[in-house]
Each structure stands twice: as structure tokens, then as C-alpha cells.
Short mmCIF file of C-alpha atoms and ligand atoms in Angstrom, two decimals:
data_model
loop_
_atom_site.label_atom_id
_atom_site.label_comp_id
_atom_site.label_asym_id
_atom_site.label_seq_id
_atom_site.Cartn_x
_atom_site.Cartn_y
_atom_site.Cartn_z
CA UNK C 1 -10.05 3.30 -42.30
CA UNK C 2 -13.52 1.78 -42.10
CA UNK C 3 -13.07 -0.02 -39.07
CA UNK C 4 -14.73 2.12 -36.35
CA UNK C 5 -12.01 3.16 -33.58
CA UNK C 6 -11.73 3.09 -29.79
CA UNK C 7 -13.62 6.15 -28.95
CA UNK C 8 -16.06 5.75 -31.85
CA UNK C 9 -17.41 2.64 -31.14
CA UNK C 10 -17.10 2.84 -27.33
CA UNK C 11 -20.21 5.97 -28.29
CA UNK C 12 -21.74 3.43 -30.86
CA UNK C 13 -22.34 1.06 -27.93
CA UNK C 14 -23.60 4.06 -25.87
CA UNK C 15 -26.25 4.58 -28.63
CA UNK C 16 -27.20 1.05 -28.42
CA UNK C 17 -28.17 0.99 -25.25
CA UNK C 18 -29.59 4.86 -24.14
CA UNK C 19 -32.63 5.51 -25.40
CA UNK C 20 -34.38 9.07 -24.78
CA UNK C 21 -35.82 9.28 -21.10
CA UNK C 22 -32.97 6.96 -19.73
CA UNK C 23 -30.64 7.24 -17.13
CA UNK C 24 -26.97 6.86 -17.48
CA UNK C 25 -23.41 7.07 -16.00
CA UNK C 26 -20.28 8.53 -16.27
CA UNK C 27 -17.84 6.57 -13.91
CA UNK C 28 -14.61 9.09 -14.56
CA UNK C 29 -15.58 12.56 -16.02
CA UNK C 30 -12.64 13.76 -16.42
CA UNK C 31 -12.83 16.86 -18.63
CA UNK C 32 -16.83 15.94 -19.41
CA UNK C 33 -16.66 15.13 -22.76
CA UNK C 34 -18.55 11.78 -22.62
CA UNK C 35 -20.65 13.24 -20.16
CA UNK C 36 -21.76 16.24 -22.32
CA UNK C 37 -22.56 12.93 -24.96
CA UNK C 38 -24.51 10.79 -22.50
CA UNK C 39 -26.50 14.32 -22.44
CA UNK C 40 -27.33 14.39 -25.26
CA UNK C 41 -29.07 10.58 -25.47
CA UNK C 42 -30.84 10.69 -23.11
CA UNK C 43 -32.19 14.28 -23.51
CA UNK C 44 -34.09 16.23 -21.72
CA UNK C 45 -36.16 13.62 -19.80
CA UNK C 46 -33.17 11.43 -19.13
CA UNK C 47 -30.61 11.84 -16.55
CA UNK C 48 -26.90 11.20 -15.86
CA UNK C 49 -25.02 10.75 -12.87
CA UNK C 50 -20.82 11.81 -13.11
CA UNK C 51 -18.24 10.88 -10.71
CA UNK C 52 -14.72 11.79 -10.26
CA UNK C 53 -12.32 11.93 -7.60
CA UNK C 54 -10.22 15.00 -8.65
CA UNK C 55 -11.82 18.80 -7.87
CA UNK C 56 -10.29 20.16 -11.18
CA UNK C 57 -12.25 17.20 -12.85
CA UNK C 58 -15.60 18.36 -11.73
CA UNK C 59 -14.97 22.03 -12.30
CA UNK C 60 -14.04 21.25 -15.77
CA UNK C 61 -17.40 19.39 -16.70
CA UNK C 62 -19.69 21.70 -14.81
CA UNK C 63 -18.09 24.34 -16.90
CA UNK C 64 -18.56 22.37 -20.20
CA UNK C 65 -22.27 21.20 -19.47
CA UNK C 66 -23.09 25.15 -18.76
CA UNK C 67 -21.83 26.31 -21.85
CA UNK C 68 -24.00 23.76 -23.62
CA UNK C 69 -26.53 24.41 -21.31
CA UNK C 70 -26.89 20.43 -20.64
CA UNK C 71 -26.60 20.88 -16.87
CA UNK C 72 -29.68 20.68 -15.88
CA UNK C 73 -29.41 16.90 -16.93
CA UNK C 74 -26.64 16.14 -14.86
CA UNK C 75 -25.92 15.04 -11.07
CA UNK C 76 -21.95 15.50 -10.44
CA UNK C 77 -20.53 13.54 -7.68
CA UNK C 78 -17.01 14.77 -6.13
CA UNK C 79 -16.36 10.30 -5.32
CA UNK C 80 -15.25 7.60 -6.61
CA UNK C 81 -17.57 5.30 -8.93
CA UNK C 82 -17.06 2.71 -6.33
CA UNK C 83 -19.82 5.09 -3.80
CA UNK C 84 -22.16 4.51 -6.70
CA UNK C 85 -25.05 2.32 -5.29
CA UNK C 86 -24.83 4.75 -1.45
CA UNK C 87 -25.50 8.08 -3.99
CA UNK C 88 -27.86 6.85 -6.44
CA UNK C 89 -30.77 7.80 -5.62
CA UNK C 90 -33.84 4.58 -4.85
CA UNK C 91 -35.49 6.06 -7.95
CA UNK C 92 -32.54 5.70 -10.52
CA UNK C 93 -32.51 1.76 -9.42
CA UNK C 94 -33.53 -0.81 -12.99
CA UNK C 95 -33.67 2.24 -14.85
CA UNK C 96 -29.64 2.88 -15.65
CA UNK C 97 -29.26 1.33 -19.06
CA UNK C 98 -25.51 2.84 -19.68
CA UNK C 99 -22.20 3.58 -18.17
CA UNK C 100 -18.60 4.54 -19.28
CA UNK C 101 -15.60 4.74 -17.66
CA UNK C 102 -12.32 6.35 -19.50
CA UNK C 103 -9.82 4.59 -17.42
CA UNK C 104 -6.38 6.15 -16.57
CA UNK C 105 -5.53 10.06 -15.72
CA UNK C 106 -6.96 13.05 -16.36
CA UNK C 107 -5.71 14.06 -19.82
CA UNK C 108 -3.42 17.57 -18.89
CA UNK C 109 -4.08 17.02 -14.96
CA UNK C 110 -1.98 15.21 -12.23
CA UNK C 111 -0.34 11.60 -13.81
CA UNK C 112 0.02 10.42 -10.55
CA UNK C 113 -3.98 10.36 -9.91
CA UNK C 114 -5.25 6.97 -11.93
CA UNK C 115 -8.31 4.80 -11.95
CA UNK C 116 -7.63 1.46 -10.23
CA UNK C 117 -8.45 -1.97 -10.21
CA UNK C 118 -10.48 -2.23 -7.21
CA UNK C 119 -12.56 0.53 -7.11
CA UNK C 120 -13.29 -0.27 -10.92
CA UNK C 121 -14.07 -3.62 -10.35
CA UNK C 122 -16.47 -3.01 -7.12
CA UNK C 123 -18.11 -0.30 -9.22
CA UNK C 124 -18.74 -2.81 -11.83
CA UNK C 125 -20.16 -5.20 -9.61
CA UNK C 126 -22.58 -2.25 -8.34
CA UNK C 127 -23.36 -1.63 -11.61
CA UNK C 128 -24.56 -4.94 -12.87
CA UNK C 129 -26.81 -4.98 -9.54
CA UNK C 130 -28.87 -1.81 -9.95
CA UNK C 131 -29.11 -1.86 -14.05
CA UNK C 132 -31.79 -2.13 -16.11
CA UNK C 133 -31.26 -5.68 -18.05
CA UNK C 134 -29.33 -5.32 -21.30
CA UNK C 135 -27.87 -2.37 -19.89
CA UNK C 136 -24.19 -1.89 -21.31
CA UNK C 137 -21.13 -0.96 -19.51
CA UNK C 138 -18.21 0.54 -21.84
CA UNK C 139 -14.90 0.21 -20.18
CA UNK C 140 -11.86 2.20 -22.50
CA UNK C 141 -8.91 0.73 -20.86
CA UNK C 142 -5.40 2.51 -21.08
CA UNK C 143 -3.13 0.80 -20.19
CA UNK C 144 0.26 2.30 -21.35
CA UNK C 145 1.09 3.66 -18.00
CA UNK C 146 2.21 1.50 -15.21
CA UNK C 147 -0.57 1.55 -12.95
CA UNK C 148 -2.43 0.97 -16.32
CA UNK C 149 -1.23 -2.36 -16.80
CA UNK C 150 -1.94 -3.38 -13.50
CA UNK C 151 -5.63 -2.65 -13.92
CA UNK C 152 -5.92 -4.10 -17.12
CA UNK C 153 -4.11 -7.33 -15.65
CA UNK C 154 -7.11 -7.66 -12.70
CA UNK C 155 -9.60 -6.36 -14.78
CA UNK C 156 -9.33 -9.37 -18.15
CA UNK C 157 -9.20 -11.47 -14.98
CA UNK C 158 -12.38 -10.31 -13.37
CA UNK C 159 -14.42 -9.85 -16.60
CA UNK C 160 -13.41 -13.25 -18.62
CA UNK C 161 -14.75 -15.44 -14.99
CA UNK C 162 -17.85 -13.04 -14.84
CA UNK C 163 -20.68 -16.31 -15.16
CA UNK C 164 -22.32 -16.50 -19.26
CA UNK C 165 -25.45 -16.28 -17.40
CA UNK C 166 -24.96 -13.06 -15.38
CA UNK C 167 -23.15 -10.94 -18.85
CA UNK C 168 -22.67 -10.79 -22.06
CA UNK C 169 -18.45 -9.35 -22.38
CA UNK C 170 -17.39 -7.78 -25.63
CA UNK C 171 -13.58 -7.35 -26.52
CA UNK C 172 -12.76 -4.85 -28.65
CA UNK C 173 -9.06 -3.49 -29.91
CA UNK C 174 -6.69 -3.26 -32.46
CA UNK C 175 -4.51 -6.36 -32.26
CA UNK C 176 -1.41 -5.16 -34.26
CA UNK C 177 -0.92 -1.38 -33.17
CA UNK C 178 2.08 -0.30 -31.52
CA UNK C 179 2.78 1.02 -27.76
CA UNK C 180 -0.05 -0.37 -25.99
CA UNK C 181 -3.21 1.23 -27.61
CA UNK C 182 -6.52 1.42 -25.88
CA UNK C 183 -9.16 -1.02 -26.09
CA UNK C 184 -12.83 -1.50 -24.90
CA UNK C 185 -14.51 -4.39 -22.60
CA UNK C 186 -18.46 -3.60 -23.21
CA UNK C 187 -20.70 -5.85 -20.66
CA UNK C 188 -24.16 -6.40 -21.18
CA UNK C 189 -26.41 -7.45 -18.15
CA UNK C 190 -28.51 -10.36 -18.68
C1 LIG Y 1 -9.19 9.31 -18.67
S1 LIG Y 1 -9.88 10.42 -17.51
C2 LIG Y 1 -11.54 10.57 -18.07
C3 LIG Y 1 -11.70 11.39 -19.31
C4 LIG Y 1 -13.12 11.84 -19.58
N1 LIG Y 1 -13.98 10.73 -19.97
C5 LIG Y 1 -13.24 12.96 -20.60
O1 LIG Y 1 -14.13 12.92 -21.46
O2 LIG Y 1 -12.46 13.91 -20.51
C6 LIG Y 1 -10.00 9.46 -16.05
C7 LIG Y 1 -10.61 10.18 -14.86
O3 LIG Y 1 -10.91 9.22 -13.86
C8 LIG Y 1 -10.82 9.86 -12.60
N2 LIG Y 1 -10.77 8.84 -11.53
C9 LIG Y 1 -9.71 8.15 -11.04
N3 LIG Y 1 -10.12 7.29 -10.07
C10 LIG Y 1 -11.47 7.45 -9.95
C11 LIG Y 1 -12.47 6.87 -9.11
N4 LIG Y 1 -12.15 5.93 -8.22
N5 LIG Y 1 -13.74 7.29 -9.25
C12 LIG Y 1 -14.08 8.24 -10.16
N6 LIG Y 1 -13.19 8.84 -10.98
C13 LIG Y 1 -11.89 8.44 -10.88
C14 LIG Y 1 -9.58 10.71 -12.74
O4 LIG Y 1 -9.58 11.74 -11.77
C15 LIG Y 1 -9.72 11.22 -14.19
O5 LIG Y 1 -10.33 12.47 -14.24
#
């Protein structure tokens, strides 16, 4: 297939926007694999600040970034993405030009634990304040689960009234694959 896929392009948008020296987010660690990636654009100079609610999740990643001895790059935060703008420090402020967020659970952790609407949304809104202009936000949204849905509903409602002015909003998905694939909302600060 040529077309570029979910998690492909969600890191092709990533690359757009971090360039060396940058500083950069990771809204849901999870395991750490995006966070191990944001490591690696913005290098050594660069910075990135990872958030998760769940103990196991933060473990996990500090473990990963060690073995690939990227942890001196990282801050991890043991809160949700929505304490962002209290635990960022005054110097990170304009200078964040990315941020993901894997929505859902952790993949082989507790089901029951999910990303919701709210706390997405109010970390979005905290993100558009302190980032650099043209800084991108990549959202994967799952939505197969429940709980899922229910973000995805208030989410597609909160991003397609954000004003023309204030963001850019990409969608991007597969329109004819079966049992509700993922798909990515990328905003752009203007
Ligand atoms: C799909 S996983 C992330 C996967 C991760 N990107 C990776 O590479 O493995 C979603 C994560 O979001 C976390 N989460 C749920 N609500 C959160 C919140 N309010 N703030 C930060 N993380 C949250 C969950 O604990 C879970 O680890």
C-alpha cells in the first residue's frame, strides 16, 4: 500500500514540526514508544515532557528510554496531560512545537483505565496557549471501545468549531476499513 498509515503519518507530522533543539510532548506514554521517537527529533539539545496517569505506564518508558540511553532528554510526569500548563516549566513556554496523544488504554494494561474527553480537550486548549506557532498536535483516536466513542463524539465536536483563525485541523483515516479503525486529528496553531 502506498498510502502512509495511522501510525506512520501521525510520526510524519511529528517530523514536520520538531526540529533539533525543540521541545515536545507526549500527552499518554503509555509503553514509551512515541516518546523514545520524540527523542530522537529533538536530540540531544531538545527536550520532552511525558505524562501518564497509570504507575505501570511510567515504569515502562523510564525503562525503555534507559536502555536507549535517551533519558536524559526526558521529564516524566506521573498526571494527567490536563496538569500540563501547572508542570511545564516558565522556560518550556513558545518553545513546544509538538505533541501526541495515543488515545485509549494502555496496550496489555488495565482496559478499564482510558483517555477521556475532558481532560483531552482541556489539555488541548493548554496546548494551543503555550505553543510555539505552527506547532502541531497529533491526536490518534481509538475509538473501538466504548468510552472510545464517546471521546471521539466530543472531540470532532470540539475540534471542527475550533475558530479558522486560531488552527489549522487535519483529518486523516481510512474511510472504508472495517471495525472502527483509528484515525488522526493533527492541529496546527496559527
Ligand atoms: C494508547 S496508550 C498510549 C500508548 C503509547 N503512546 C505507546 O507508545 O505505548 C494510552 C495511555 O494514556 C494514558 N492516559 C489515560 N488518561 C490519561 C490522562 N488523563 N493523562 C495522561 N495519560 C492518560 C493511559 O494510562 C495509557 O497508558
Amino acid at each position: 500500500m502506498k498510502l502512509d498509515r495511522i501510525l506512520p503519518f501521525a510520526r510524519i507530522l511529528l517530523e514536520k514540526a520538531i526540529s533539533p533543539g525543540d521541545i515536545a510532548i507526549d500527552a499518554t506514554v503509555g509503553n514509551g514508544h512515541d516518546t523514545l521517537y520524540l527523542t530522537k527529533l529533538v536530540g540531544e539539545q531538545g527536550h520532552v515532557y511525558g505524562f501518564d496517569i497509570q504507575e505501570q505506564a511510567i515504569e515502562q518508558t523510564k525503562k525503555r528510554l534507559i536502555e536507549n540511553q535517551a533519558d536524559q532528554q526526558v521529564t516524566l510526569f506521573l498526571k494527567s496531560h490536563d496538569q500540563l500548563t501547572a508542570v511545564l516549566p516558565e522556560s518550556s513556554k513558545g518553545k513546544v512545537t509538538a505533541a501526541i496523544f495515543n488515545l485509549g488504554y494502555l496496550p496489555g494494561g488495565d482496559k478499564e483505565i482510558v483517555t477521556e474527553a475532558n481532560s483531552t480537550i482541556s489539555a488541548i486548549e493548554q496546548l494551543l496557549e503555550i505553543m510555539a506557532t505552527e506547532g502541531i498536535i497529533v491526536l490518534v483516536v481509538y475509538h473501538g471501545h466504548p468510552e472510545g466513542a464517546v471521546e471521539k463524539d466530543e472531540l470532532m465536536k470540539y475540534v471542527t468549531n475550533l475558530p479558522q483563525d486560531r488552527a489549522h485541523v487535519l483529518h486523516y483515516g481510512f474511510m472504508n476499513q472495517v471495525n472502527a479503525p483509528p484515525f488522526i486529528i493533527a492541529i496546527e496553531k496559527r
